[in-house]
mmCIF file of C-alpha atoms in Angstrom:
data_model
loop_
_atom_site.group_PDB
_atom_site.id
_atom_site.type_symbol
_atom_site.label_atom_id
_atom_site.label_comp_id
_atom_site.label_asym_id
_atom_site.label_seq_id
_atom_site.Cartn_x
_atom_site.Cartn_y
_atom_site.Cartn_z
ATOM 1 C CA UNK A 264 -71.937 -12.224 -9.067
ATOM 2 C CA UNK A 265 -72.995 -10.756 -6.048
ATOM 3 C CA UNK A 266 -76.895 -12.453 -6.174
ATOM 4 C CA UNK A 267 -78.118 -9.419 -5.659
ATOM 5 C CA UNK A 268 -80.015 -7.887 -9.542
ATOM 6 C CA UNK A 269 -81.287 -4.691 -10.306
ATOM 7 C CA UNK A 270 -83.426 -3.882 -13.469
ATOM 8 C CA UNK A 271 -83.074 -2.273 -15.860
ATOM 9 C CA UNK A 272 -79.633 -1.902 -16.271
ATOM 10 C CA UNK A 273 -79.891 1.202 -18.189
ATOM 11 C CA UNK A 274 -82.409 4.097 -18.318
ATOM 12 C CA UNK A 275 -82.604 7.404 -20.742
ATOM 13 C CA UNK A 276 -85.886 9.211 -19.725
ATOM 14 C CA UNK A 277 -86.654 13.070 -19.607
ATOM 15 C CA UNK A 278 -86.923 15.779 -17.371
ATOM 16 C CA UNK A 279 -89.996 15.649 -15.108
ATOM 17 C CA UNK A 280 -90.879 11.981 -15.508
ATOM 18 C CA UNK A 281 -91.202 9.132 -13.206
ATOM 19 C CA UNK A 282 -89.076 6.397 -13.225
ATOM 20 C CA UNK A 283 -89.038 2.967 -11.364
ATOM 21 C CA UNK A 284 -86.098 1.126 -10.674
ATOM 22 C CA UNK A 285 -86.229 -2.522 -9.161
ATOM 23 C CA UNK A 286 -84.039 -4.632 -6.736
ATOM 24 C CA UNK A 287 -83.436 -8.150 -5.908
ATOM 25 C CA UNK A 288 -81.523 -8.956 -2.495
ATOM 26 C CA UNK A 289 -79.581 -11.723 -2.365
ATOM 27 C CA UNK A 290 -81.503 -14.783 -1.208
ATOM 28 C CA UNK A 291 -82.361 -14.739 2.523
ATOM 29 C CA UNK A 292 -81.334 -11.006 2.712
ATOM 30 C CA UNK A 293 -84.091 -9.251 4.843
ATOM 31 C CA UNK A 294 -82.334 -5.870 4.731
ATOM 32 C CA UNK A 295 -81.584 -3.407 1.127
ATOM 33 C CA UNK A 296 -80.439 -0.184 0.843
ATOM 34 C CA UNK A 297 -80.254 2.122 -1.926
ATOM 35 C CA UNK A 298 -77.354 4.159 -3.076
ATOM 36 C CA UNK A 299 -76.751 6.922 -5.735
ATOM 37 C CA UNK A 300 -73.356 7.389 -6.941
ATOM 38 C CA UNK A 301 -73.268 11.032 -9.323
ATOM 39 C CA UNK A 302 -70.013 12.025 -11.152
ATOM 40 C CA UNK A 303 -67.292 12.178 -9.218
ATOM 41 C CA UNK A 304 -68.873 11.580 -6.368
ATOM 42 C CA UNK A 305 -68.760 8.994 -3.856
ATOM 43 C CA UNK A 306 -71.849 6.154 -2.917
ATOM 44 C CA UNK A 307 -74.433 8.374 -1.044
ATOM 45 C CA UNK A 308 -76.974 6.370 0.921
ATOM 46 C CA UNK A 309 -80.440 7.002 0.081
ATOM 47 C CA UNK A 310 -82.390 4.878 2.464
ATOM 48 C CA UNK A 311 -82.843 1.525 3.862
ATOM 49 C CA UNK A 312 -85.178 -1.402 4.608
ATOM 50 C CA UNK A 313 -85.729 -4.006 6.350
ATOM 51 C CA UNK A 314 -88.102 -6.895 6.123
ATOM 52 C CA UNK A 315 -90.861 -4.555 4.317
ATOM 53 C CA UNK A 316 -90.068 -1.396 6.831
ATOM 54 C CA UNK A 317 -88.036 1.671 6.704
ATOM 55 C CA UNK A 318 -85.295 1.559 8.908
ATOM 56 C CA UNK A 319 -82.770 4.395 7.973
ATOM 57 C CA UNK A 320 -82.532 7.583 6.033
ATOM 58 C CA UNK A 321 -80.444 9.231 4.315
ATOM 59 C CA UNK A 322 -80.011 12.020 1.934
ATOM 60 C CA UNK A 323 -82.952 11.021 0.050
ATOM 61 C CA UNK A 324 -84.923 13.947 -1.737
ATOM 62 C CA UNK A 325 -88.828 14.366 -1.572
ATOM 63 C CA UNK A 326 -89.486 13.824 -5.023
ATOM 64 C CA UNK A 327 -87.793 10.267 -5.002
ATOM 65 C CA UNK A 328 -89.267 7.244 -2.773
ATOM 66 C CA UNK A 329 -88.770 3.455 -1.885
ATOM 67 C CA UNK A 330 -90.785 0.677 -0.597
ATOM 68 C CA UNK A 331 -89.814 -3.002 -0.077
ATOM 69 C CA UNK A 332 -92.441 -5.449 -1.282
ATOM 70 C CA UNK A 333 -93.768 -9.117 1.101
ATOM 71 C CA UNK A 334 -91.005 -10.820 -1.344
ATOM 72 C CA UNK A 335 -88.438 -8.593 -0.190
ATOM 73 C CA UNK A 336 -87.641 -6.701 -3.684
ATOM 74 C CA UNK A 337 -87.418 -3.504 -3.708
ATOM 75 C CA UNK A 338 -88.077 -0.670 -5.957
ATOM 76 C CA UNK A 339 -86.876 3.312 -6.311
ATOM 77 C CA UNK A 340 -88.913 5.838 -7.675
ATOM 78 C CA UNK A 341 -87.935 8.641 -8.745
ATOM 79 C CA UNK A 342 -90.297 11.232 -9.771
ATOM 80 C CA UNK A 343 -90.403 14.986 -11.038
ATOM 81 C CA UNK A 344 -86.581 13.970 -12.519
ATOM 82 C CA UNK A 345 -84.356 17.106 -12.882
ATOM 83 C CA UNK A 346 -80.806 16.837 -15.260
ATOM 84 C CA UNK A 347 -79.020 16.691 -11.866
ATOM 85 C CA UNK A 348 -80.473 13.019 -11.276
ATOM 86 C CA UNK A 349 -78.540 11.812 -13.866
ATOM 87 C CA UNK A 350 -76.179 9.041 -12.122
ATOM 88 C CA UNK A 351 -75.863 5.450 -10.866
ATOM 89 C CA UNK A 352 -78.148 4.324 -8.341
ATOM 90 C CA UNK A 353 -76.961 1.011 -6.277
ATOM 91 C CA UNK A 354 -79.196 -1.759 -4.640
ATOM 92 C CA UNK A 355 -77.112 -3.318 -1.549
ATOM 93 C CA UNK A 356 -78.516 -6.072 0.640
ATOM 94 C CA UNK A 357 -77.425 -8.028 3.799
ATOM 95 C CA UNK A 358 -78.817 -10.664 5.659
ATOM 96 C CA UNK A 359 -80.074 -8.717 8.770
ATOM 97 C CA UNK A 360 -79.405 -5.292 8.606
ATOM 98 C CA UNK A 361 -77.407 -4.687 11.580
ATOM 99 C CA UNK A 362 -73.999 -3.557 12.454
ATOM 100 C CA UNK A 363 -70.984 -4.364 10.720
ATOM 101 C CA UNK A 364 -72.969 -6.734 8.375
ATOM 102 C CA UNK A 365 -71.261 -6.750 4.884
ATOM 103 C CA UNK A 366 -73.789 -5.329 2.287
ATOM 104 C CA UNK A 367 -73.877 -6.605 -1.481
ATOM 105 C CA UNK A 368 -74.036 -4.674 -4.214
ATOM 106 C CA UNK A 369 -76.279 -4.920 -7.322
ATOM 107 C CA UNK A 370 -74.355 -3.967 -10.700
ATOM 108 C CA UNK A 371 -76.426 -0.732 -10.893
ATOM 109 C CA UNK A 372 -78.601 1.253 -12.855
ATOM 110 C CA UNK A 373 -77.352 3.741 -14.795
ATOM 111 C CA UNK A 374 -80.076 6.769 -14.939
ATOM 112 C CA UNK A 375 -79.811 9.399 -17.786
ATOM 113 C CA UNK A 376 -81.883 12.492 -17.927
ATOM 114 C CA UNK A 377 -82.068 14.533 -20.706
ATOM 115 C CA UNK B 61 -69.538 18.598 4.782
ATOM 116 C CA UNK B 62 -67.475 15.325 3.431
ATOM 117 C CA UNK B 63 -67.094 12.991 6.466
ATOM 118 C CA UNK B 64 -65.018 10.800 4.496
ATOM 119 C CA UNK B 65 -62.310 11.931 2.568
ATOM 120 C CA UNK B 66 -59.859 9.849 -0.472
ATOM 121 C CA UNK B 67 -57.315 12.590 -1.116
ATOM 122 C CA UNK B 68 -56.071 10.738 -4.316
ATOM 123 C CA UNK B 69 -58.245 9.945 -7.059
ATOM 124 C CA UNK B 70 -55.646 7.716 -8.746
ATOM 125 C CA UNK B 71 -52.808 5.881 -7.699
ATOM 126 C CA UNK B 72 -50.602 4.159 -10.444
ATOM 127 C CA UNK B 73 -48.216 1.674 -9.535
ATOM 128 C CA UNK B 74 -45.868 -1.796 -11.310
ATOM 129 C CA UNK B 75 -46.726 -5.056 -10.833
ATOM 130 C CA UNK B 76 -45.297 -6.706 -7.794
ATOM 131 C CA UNK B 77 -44.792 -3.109 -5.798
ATOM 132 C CA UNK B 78 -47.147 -2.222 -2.707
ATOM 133 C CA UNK B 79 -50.266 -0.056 -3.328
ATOM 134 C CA UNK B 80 -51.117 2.047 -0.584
ATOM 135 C CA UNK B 81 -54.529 4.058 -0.635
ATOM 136 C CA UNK B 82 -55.013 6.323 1.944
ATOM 137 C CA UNK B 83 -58.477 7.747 3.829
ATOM 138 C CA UNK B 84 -59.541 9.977 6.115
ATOM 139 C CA UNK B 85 -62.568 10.901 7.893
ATOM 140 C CA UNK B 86 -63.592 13.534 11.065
ATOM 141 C CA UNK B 87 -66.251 11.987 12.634
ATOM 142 C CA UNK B 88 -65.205 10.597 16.108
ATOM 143 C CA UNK B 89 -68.676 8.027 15.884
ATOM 144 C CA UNK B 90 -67.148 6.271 13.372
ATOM 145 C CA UNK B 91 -66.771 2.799 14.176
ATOM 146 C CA UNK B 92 -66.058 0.490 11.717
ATOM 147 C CA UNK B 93 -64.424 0.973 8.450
ATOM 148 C CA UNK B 94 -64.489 -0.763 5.234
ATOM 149 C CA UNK B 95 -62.903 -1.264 1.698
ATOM 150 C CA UNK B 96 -65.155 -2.011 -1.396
ATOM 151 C CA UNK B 97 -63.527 -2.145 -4.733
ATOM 152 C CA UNK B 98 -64.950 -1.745 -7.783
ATOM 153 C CA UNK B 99 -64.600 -2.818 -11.320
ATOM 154 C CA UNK B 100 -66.329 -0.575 -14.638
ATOM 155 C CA UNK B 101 -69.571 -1.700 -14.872
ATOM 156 C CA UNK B 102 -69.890 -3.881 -11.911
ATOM 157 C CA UNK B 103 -71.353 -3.030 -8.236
ATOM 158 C CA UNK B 104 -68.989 -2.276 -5.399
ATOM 159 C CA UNK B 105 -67.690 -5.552 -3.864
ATOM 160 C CA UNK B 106 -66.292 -5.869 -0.336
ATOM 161 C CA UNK B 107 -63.072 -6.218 0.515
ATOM 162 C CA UNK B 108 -61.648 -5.821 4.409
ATOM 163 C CA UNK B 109 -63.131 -4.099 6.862
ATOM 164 C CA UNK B 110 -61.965 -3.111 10.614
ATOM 165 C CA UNK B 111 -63.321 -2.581 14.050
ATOM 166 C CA UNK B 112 -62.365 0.524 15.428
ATOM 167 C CA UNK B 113 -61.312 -1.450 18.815
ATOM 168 C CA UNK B 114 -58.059 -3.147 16.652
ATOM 169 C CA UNK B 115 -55.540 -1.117 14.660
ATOM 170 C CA UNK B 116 -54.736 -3.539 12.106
ATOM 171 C CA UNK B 117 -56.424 -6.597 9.822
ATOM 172 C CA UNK B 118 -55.153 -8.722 7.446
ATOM 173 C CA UNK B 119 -56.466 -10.890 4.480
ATOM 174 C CA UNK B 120 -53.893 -12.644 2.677
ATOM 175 C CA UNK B 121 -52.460 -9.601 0.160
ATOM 176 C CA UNK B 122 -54.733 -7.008 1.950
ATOM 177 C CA UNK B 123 -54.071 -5.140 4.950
ATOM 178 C CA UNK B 124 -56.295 -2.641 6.615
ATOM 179 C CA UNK B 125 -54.338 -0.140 8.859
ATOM 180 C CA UNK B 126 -56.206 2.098 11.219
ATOM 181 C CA UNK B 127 -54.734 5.082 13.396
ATOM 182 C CA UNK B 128 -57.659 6.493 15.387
ATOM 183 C CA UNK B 129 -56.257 9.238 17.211
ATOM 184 C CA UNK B 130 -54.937 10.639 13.372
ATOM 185 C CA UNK B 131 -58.700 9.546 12.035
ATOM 186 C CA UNK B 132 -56.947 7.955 9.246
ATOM 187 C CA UNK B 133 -57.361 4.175 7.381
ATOM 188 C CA UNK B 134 -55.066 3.030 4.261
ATOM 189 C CA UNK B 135 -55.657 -0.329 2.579
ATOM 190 C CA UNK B 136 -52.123 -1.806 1.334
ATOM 191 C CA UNK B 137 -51.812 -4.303 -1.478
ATOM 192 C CA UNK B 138 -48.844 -6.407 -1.209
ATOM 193 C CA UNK B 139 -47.773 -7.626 -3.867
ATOM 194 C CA UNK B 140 -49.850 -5.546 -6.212
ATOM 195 C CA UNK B 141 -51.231 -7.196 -9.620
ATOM 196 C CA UNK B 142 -52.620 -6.363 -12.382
ATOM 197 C CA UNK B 143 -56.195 -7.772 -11.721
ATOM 198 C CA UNK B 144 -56.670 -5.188 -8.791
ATOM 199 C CA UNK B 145 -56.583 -2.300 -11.082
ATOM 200 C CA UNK B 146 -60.042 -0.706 -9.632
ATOM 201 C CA UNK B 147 -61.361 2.397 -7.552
ATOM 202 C CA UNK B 148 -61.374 1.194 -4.177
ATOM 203 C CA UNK B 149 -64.386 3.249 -2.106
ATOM 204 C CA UNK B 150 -63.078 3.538 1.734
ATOM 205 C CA UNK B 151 -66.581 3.621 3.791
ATOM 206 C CA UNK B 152 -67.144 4.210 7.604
ATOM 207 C CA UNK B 153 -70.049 3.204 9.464
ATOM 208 C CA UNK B 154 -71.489 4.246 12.836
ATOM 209 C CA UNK B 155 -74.819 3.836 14.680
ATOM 210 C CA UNK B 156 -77.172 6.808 14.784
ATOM 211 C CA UNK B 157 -80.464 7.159 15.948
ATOM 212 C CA UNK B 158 -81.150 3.040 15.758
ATOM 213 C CA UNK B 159 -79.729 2.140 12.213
ATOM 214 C CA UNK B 160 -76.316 1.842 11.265
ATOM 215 C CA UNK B 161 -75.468 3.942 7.874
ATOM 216 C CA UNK B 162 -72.280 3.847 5.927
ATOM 217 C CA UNK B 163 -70.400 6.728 4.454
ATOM 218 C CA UNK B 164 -68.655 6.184 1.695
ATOM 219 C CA UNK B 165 -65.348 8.547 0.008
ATOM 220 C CA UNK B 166 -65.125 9.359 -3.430
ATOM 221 C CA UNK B 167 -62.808 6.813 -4.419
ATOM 222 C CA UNK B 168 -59.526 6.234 -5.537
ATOM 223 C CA UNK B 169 -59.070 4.683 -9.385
ATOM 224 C CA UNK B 170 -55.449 2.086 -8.633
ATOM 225 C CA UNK B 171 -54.136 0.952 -11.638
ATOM 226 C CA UNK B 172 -51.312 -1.727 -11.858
ATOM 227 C CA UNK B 173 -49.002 -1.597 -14.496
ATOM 228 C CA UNK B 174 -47.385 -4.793 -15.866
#
């Protein structure tokens, strides 16, 4: 158990809604990051934050956005959802964001559209 | 453009033998790799990781080799068991414009036979 959760664990929704997905660092973390993971492919970083503020970017599209709350969780949304966002997305925290920090991984949420 | 390349998806090998997985990546900025491996259902967990300033780490059965000039990492497993049967993700990190991000490869599914 890496401390860090995400909710829910699994999602079926349809094409063109919204969807919210939730993460819990690990206690103390300042810093999470969101991944996506599709088929086949590797972990592509979506974006980071740290201590309520964005602090990297990554190959996040328009239509999905993050935000990291005064309690530190963070949430994912993901909106105007296309068959081609169908895949894992991971939550990863570390303590203070910075280089070579090891990041922690959530177990995932696993995001079906139909 | 795939900065960080696993060549093998799978790698199948007996109990007791070394597992060696293999990565490669072609950006020079890189400057700290990593290992996660990752069980079905679980987030990626870390494993080793390396500065680029050393060519070599070790953590009890895991070893992290690094040749920079060849841009190349492997991970060897020594001796191999059952239990690490996983896809281990090889990631690189580097520092761009104030944020460090990491890259991660596609993976490569290990499985040790008994």
């Amino acid at each position: 158990d890496s401390g860090v959760t995400q909710t829910p664990k699994h999602l079926i929704t349809a094409t063109g809604q919204r969807v919210t997905l939730r993460c819990s660092p690990r206690s103390g973390d300042l810093s999470v990051y969101w991944y996506q993971q599709s088929l086949d492919q590797g972990l592509q970083f979506l974006i980071q934050y740290y201590n309520g503020e964005e602090r990297a970017k990554g190959n996040i599209l328009e239509r999905f956005s993050a935000q990291q709350f005064p309690d530190l969780h963070s949430e994912l949304n993901l909106s105007s959802l296309e068959l081609g966002d169908s895949a894992l997305y991971f939550c990863a925290s570390s303590a203070r964001g910075v280089k070579v920090e090891t990041q922690y991984f959530g177990p995932g949420t696993r995001l079906l559209v139909l | 453009d795939q900065q960080v390349k696993q060549n093998s998806p799978s790698l199948s090998v007996q109990e007791g033998r070394i597992s060696i997985l293999n990565c490669d990546y072609t950006n020079s900025m890189f400057d700290y790799f990593l290992w996660y491996k990752k069980y079905p259902a679980e987030g990626p967990t870390f494993l080793i990781s390396i500065s680029s300033i050393k060519d070599k780490n070790e953590d009890g059965r895991f070893t992290v080799f690094l040749n920079k000039s060849a841009k190349h990492l492997s991970l060897h497993i020594v001796p191999s068991q059952p239990g690490d049967s996983a896809v281990y993700f090889c990631a690189a990190s580097s520092y761009q414009g104030g944020s460090e991000k990491l890259v991660f490869g596609k993976g490569t599914k290990l499985t040790v036979n008994p």
